[in-house]
JSON list of C-alpha atoms in Angstrom, two decimals:
[
{"chain": "A", "resi": 1, "resn": "MET", "atom": "CA", "xyz": [7.99, 11.44, 13.11]},
{"chain": "A", "resi": 2, "resn": "ALA", "atom": "CA", "xyz": [8.96, 8.19, 12.47]},
{"chain": "A", "resi": 3, "resn": "ASP", "atom": "CA", "xyz": [9.58, 6.83, 8.85]},
{"chain": "A", "resi": 4, "resn": "LEU", "atom": "CA", "xyz": [9.57, 3.33, 7.34]},
{"chain": "A", "resi": 5, "resn": "ARG", "atom": "CA", "xyz": [11.29, 2.04, 4.26]},
{"chain": "A", "resi": 6, "resn": "LEU", "atom": "CA", "xyz": [11.35, -1.63, 2.58]},
{"chain": "A", "resi": 7, "resn": "GLU", "atom": "CA", "xyz": [12.81, -2.87, -0.42]},
{"chain": "A", "resi": 8, "resn": "ARG", "atom": "CA", "xyz": [12.01, -6.04, -2.46]},
{"chain": "A", "resi": 9, "resn": "GLU", "atom": "CA", "xyz": [13.36, -7.25, -5.59]},
{"chain": "A", "resi": 10, "resn": "PHE", "atom": "CA", "xyz": [11.16, -9.12, -8.26]},
{"chain": "A", "resi": 11, "resn": "ALA", "atom": "CA", "xyz": [11.77, -11.22, -11.17]},
{"chain": "A", "resi": 12, "resn": "VAL", "atom": "CA", "xyz": [9.67, -8.96, -13.25]},
{"chain": "A", "resi": 13, "resn": "THR", "atom": "CA", "xyz": [10.10, -5.83, -15.50]},
{"chain": "A", "resi": 14, "resn": "PRO", "atom": "CA", "xyz": [9.77, -2.51, -13.85]},
{"chain": "A", "resi": 15, "resn": "GLU", "atom": "CA", "xyz": [6.67, -1.93, -15.96]},
{"chain": "A", "resi": 16, "resn": "GLU", "atom": "CA", "xyz": [5.09, -5.03, -14.73]},
{"chain": "A", "resi": 17, "resn": "LEU", "atom": "CA", "xyz": [6.09, -4.49, -11.39]},
{"chain": "A", "resi": 18, "resn": "PHE", "atom": "CA", "xyz": [4.45, -0.84, -11.68]},
{"chain": "A", "resi": 19, "resn": "ALA", "atom": "CA", "xyz": [1.24, -2.67, -13.26]},
{"chain": "A", "resi": 20, "resn": "TRP", "atom": "CA", "xyz": [0.94, -4.51, -9.77]},
{"chain": "A", "resi": 21, "resn": "VAL", "atom": "CA", "xyz": [1.17, -1.34, -7.68]},
{"chain": "A", "resi": 22, "resn": "SER", "atom": "CA", "xyz": [-0.70, 0.82, -9.36]},
{"chain": "A", "resi": 23, "resn": "ASP", "atom": "CA", "xyz": [-3.65, -1.28, -11.17]},
{"chain": "A", "resi": 24, "resn": "GLY", "atom": "CA", "xyz": [-6.84, -1.81, -9.23]},
{"chain": "A", "resi": 25, "resn": "ALA", "atom": "CA", "xyz": [-7.49, -5.37, -9.86]},
{"chain": "A", "resi": 26, "resn": "LYS", "atom": "CA", "xyz": [-3.94, -6.31, -9.45]},
{"chain": "A", "resi": 27, "resn": "LEU", "atom": "CA", "xyz": [-3.83, -4.39, -6.16]},
{"chain": "A", "resi": 28, "resn": "LEU", "atom": "CA", "xyz": [-6.88, -6.12, -4.49]},
{"chain": "A", "resi": 29, "resn": "GLN", "atom": "CA", "xyz": [-4.51, -9.53, -5.14]},
{"chain": "A", "resi": 30, "resn": "TRP", "atom": "CA", "xyz": [-2.07, -8.64, -2.39]},
{"chain": "A", "resi": 31, "resn": "TRP", "atom": "CA", "xyz": [-3.56, -5.61, -0.87]},
{"chain": "A", "resi": 32, "resn": "GLY", "atom": "CA", "xyz": [-3.42, -5.98, 3.08]},
{"chain": "A", "resi": 33, "resn": "PRO", "atom": "CA", "xyz": [-1.89, -7.94, 5.27]},
{"chain": "A", "resi": 34, "resn": "GLU", "atom": "CA", "xyz": [-2.07, -11.81, 5.15]},
{"chain": "A", "resi": 35, "resn": "GLY", "atom": "CA", "xyz": [-5.27, -13.02, 6.81]},
{"chain": "A", "resi": 36, "resn": "LEU", "atom": "CA", "xyz": [-7.40, -9.87, 5.53]},
{"chain": "A", "resi": 37, "resn": "HIS", "atom": "CA", "xyz": [-9.13, -9.38, 2.39]},
{"chain": "A", "resi": 38, "resn": "VAL", "atom": "CA", "xyz": [-10.70, -6.42, 0.69]},
{"chain": "A", "resi": 39, "resn": "PRO", "atom": "CA", "xyz": [-14.37, -6.80, -0.50]},
{"chain": "A", "resi": 40, "resn": "VAL", "atom": "CA", "xyz": [-14.55, -5.52, -4.20]},
{"chain": "A", "resi": 41, "resn": "ASP", "atom": "CA", "xyz": [-17.65, -3.44, -3.05]},
{"chain": "A", "resi": 42, "resn": "GLN", "atom": "CA", "xyz": [-15.10, -1.87, -0.34]},
{"chain": "A", "resi": 43, "resn": "GLN", "atom": "CA", "xyz": [-12.57, -0.34, -2.59]},
{"chain": "A", "resi": 44, "resn": "GLU", "atom": "CA", "xyz": [-11.81, 2.56, -4.70]},
{"chain": "A", "resi": 45, "resn": "LEU", "atom": "CA", "xyz": [-8.37, 1.32, -5.09]},
{"chain": "A", "resi": 46, "resn": "ASP", "atom": "CA", "xyz": [-6.93, 2.88, -8.28]},
{"chain": "A", "resi": 47, "resn": "PHE", "atom": "CA", "xyz": [-3.19, 4.19, -8.13]},
{"chain": "A", "resi": 48, "resn": "THR", "atom": "CA", "xyz": [-3.24, 4.82, -11.88]},
{"chain": "A", "resi": 49, "resn": "ARG", "atom": "CA", "xyz": [-4.56, 8.09, -11.79]},
{"chain": "A", "resi": 50, "resn": "LEU", "atom": "CA", "xyz": [-4.85, 11.40, -9.43]},
{"chain": "A", "resi": 51, "resn": "GLY", "atom": "CA", "xyz": [-7.37, 11.55, -6.68]},
{"chain": "A", "resi": 52, "resn": "PRO", "atom": "CA", "xyz": [-9.29, 9.97, -3.72]},
{"chain": "A", "resi": 53, "resn": "TRP", "atom": "CA", "xyz": [-8.80, 6.38, -2.71]},
{"chain": "A", "resi": 54, "resn": "PHE", "atom": "CA", "xyz": [-10.07, 3.95, -0.08]},
{"chain": "A", "resi": 55, "resn": "SER", "atom": "CA", "xyz": [-10.04, 0.26, 1.07]},
{"chain": "A", "resi": 56, "resn": "VAL", "atom": "CA", "xyz": [-11.75, -1.53, 3.83]},
{"chain": "A", "resi": 57, "resn": "MET", "atom": "CA", "xyz": [-9.67, -4.61, 4.94]},
{"chain": "A", "resi": 58, "resn": "VAL", "atom": "CA", "xyz": [-11.73, -7.43, 6.41]},
{"chain": "A", "resi": 59, "resn": "ASN", "atom": "CA", "xyz": [-10.39, -9.93, 8.95]},
{"chain": "A", "resi": 60, "resn": "GLY", "atom": "CA", "xyz": [-12.00, -13.83, 9.23]},
{"chain": "A", "resi": 61, "resn": "GLU", "atom": "CA", "xyz": [-13.80, -12.28, 12.41]},
{"chain": "A", "resi": 62, "resn": "GLY", "atom": "CA", "xyz": [-15.45, -9.70, 10.29]},
{"chain": "A", "resi": 63, "resn": "GLN", "atom": "CA", "xyz": [-13.23, -6.78, 11.45]},
{"chain": "A", "resi": 64, "resn": "ARG", "atom": "CA", "xyz": [-13.29, -3.65, 9.37]},
{"chain": "A", "resi": 65, "resn": "TYR", "atom": "CA", "xyz": [-10.20, -1.67, 8.83]},
{"chain": "A", "resi": 66, "resn": "LYS", "atom": "CA", "xyz": [-10.63, 1.27, 6.74]},
{"chain": "A", "resi": 67, "resn": "VAL", "atom": "CA", "xyz": [-7.76, 3.61, 5.25]},
{"chain": "A", "resi": 68, "resn": "SER", "atom": "CA", "xyz": [-8.41, 6.67, 2.63]},
{"chain": "A", "resi": 69, "resn": "GLY", "atom": "CA", "xyz": [-6.13, 8.92, 1.15]},
{"chain": "A", "resi": 70, "resn": "GLN", "atom": "CA", "xyz": [-5.50, 10.91, -2.14]},
{"chain": "A", "resi": 71, "resn": "VAL", "atom": "CA", "xyz": [-3.18, 10.17, -4.90]},
{"chain": "A", "resi": 72, "resn": "THR", "atom": "CA", "xyz": [-0.86, 12.81, -5.32]},
{"chain": "A", "resi": 73, "resn": "GLN", "atom": "CA", "xyz": [1.75, 11.59, -7.98]},
{"chain": "A", "resi": 74, "resn": "VAL", "atom": "CA", "xyz": [1.65, 9.03, -10.73]},
{"chain": "A", "resi": 75, "resn": "LYS", "atom": "CA", "xyz": [4.87, 8.47, -12.90]},
{"chain": "A", "resi": 76, "resn": "PRO", "atom": "CA", "xyz": [4.77, 5.47, -14.60]},
{"chain": "A", "resi": 77, "resn": "PRO", "atom": "CA", "xyz": [6.69, 3.43, -14.41]},
{"chain": "A", "resi": 78, "resn": "HIS", "atom": "CA", "xyz": [8.60, 4.76, -11.76]},
{"chain": "A", "resi": 79, "resn": "SER", "atom": "CA", "xyz": [6.47, 6.37, -9.06]},
{"chain": "A", "resi": 80, "resn": "ILE", "atom": "CA", "xyz": [3.11, 6.52, -6.88]},
{"chain": "A", "resi": 81, "resn": "GLY", "atom": "CA", "xyz": [2.76, 9.17, -4.05]},
{"chain": "A", "resi": 82, "resn": "PHE", "atom": "CA", "xyz": [-0.28, 8.90, -1.84]},
{"chain": "A", "resi": 83, "resn": "THR", "atom": "CA", "xyz": [-1.31, 9.94, 1.25]},
{"chain": "A", "resi": 84, "resn": "TRP", "atom": "CA", "xyz": [-2.84, 7.29, 4.17]},
{"chain": "A", "resi": 85, "resn": "GLY", "atom": "CA", "xyz": [-5.05, 7.85, 7.08]},
{"chain": "A", "resi": 86, "resn": "TRP", "atom": "CA", "xyz": [-6.87, 5.14, 9.17]},
{"chain": "A", "resi": 87, "resn": "HIS", "atom": "CA", "xyz": [-10.57, 5.71, 9.96]},
{"chain": "A", "resi": 88, "resn": "ASP", "atom": "CA", "xyz": [-11.85, 5.05, 13.46]},
{"chain": "A", "resi": 89, "resn": "ASP", "atom": "CA", "xyz": [-15.07, 2.91, 14.24]},
{"chain": "A", "resi": 90, "resn": "ASP", "atom": "CA", "xyz": [-17.08, 6.22, 13.45]},
{"chain": "A", "resi": 91, "resn": "ASP", "atom": "CA", "xyz": [-15.55, 6.64, 10.24]},
{"chain": "A", "resi": 92, "resn": "ARG", "atom": "CA", "xyz": [-13.68, 9.70, 11.22]},
{"chain": "A", "resi": 93, "resn": "ARG", "atom": "CA", "xyz": [-10.05, 9.71, 9.59]},
{"chain": "A", "resi": 94, "resn": "GLY", "atom": "CA", "xyz": [-6.88, 9.66, 11.76]},
{"chain": "A", "resi": 95, "resn": "PRO", "atom": "CA", "xyz": [-3.53, 11.62, 11.64]},
{"chain": "A", "resi": 96, "resn": "GLU", "atom": "CA", "xyz": [-2.12, 11.71, 7.45]},
{"chain": "A", "resi": 97, "resn": "SER", "atom": "CA", "xyz": [0.88, 10.03, 6.67]},
{"chain": "A", "resi": 98, "resn": "HIS", "atom": "CA", "xyz": [2.58, 9.45, 3.24]},
{"chain": "A", "resi": 99, "resn": "VAL", "atom": "CA", "xyz": [3.34, 6.79, 1.17]},
{"chain": "A", "resi": 100, "resn": "MET", "atom": "CA", "xyz": [5.89, 6.51, -2.20]},
{"chain": "A", "resi": 101, "resn": "PHE", "atom": "CA", "xyz": [6.02, 3.42, -4.02]},
{"chain": "A", "resi": 102, "resn": "THR", "atom": "CA", "xyz": [9.20, 3.70, -6.31]},
{"chain": "A", "resi": 103, "resn": "VAL", "atom": "CA", "xyz": [10.04, 1.23, -8.88]},
{"chain": "A", "resi": 104, "resn": "GLU", "atom": "CA", "xyz": [13.65, 0.91, -10.49]},
{"chain": "A", "resi": 105, "resn": "PRO", "atom": "CA", "xyz": [15.50, -1.65, -12.90]},
{"chain": "A", "resi": 106, "resn": "CYS", "atom": "CA", "xyz": [18.04, -4.15, -10.82]},
{"chain": "A", "resi": 107, "resn": "ALA", "atom": "CA", "xyz": [19.89, -7.00, -11.70]},
{"chain": "A", "resi": 108, "resn": "LYS", "atom": "CA", "xyz": [17.13, -9.58, -10.50]},
{"chain": "A", "resi": 109, "resn": "GLY", "atom": "CA", "xyz": [14.38, -7.71, -12.90]},
{"chain": "A", "resi": 110, "resn": "ALA", "atom": "CA", "xyz": [12.78, -4.70, -10.54]},
{"chain": "A", "resi": 111, "resn": "ARG", "atom": "CA", "xyz": [13.23, -3.49, -7.04]},
{"chain": "A", "resi": 112, "resn": "LEU", "atom": "CA", "xyz": [10.27, -2.03, -5.33]},
{"chain": "A", "resi": 113, "resn": "ILE", "atom": "CA", "xyz": [11.24, 0.77, -2.78]},
{"chain": "A", "resi": 114, "resn": "LEU", "atom": "CA", "xyz": [8.30, 1.67, -0.29]},
{"chain": "A", "resi": 115, "resn": "ASP", "atom": "CA", "xyz": [8.79, 4.82, 1.95]},
{"chain": "A", "resi": 116, "resn": "HIS", "atom": "CA", "xyz": [6.01, 5.36, 4.34]},
{"chain": "A", "resi": 117, "resn": "ARG", "atom": "CA", "xyz": [6.94, 8.60, 6.59]},
{"chain": "A", "resi": 118, "resn": "GLU", "atom": "CA", "xyz": [5.51, 10.88, 9.20]},
{"chain": "A", "resi": 119, "resn": "LEU", "atom": "CA", "xyz": [3.93, 7.63, 10.86]},
{"chain": "A", "resi": 120, "resn": "GLY", "atom": "CA", "xyz": [4.08, 9.53, 14.43]},
{"chain": "A", "resi": 121, "resn": "ASP", "atom": "CA", "xyz": [6.28, 7.10, 16.13]},
{"chain": "A", "resi": 122, "resn": "ASP", "atom": "CA", "xyz": [8.14, 3.88, 16.69]},
{"chain": "A", "resi": 123, "resn": "GLU", "atom": "CA", "xyz": [5.09, 1.59, 17.55]},
{"chain": "A", "resi": 124, "resn": "MET", "atom": "CA", "xyz": [2.87, 3.11, 14.85]},
{"chain": "A", "resi": 125, "resn": "SER", "atom": "CA", "xyz": [5.85, 2.84, 12.27]},
{"chain": "A", "resi": 126, "resn": "LEU", "atom": "CA", "xyz": [6.66, -1.03, 13.90]},
{"chain": "A", "resi": 127, "resn": "ARG", "atom": "CA", "xyz": [2.58, -1.72, 13.12]},
{"chain": "A", "resi": 128, "resn": "HIS", "atom": "CA", "xyz": [3.02, -0.63, 9.80]},
{"chain": "A", "resi": 129, "resn": "GLU", "atom": "CA", "xyz": [5.98, -2.29, 9.03]},
{"chain": "A", "resi": 130, "resn": "GLU", "atom": "CA", "xyz": [4.46, -5.72, 10.07]},
{"chain": "A", "resi": 131, "resn": "GLY", "atom": "CA", "xyz": [1.47, -4.81, 7.97]},
{"chain": "A", "resi": 132, "resn": "TRP", "atom": "CA", "xyz": [3.26, -3.82, 5.04]},
{"chain": "A", "resi": 133, "resn": "THR", "atom": "CA", "xyz": [5.88, -6.92, 5.06]},
{"chain": "A", "resi": 134, "resn": "SER", "atom": "CA", "xyz": [3.02, -9.29, 5.18]},
{"chain": "A", "resi": 135, "resn": "SER", "atom": "CA", "xyz": [1.04, -7.32, 2.32]},
{"chain": "A", "resi": 136, "resn": "LEU", "atom": "CA", "xyz": [4.79, -7.53, 0.56]},
{"chain": "A", "resi": 137, "resn": "ARG", "atom": "CA", "xyz": [4.80, -11.20, 0.99]},
{"chain": "A", "resi": 138, "resn": "LYS", "atom": "CA", "xyz": [1.60, -11.54, -0.76]},
{"chain": "A", "resi": 139, "resn": "LEU", "atom": "CA", "xyz": [3.11, -9.63, -3.72]},
{"chain": "A", "resi": 140, "resn": "GLU", "atom": "CA", "xyz": [6.14, -11.87, -3.88]},
{"chain": "A", "resi": 141, "resn": "ALA", "atom": "CA", "xyz": [3.93, -14.88, -3.91]},
{"chain": "A", "resi": 142, "resn": "LYS", "atom": "CA", "xyz": [1.95, -13.33, -6.71]},
{"chain": "A", "resi": 143, "resn": "LEU", "atom": "CA", "xyz": [5.05, -12.37, -8.75]},
{"chain": "A", "resi": 144, "resn": "ALA", "atom": "CA", "xyz": [6.82, -15.92, -7.91]}
]
């Protein structure tokens, strides 16, 4: 199983960063790779509580990409854990992987550690690395 780990530092407090990676209204401002957006009526994106979540990301041509899972851990302002599974065109959920957001203090302010585990293979890990890297650029722009 391939795993992915990304780290980014931000000039905000850990509490502020935790809000940006957990609160649905803030998540919607950076969730999904550049060029994609999440329509407000096509999501249940709230990592402040345990339970189900989903989002549908839409590109400029109208193609839809649905992902869903369960929030399995919320420990403010330190960590959030959730499962992750893409849906196919018939809305069948595919293989499940696991994501952990960890927020910790650092000299700059706060560090986000993103661990995405059990991605299946190196190709899947690379595609997720590209997607998460693009999404994190959007978060960096919001927090700049």
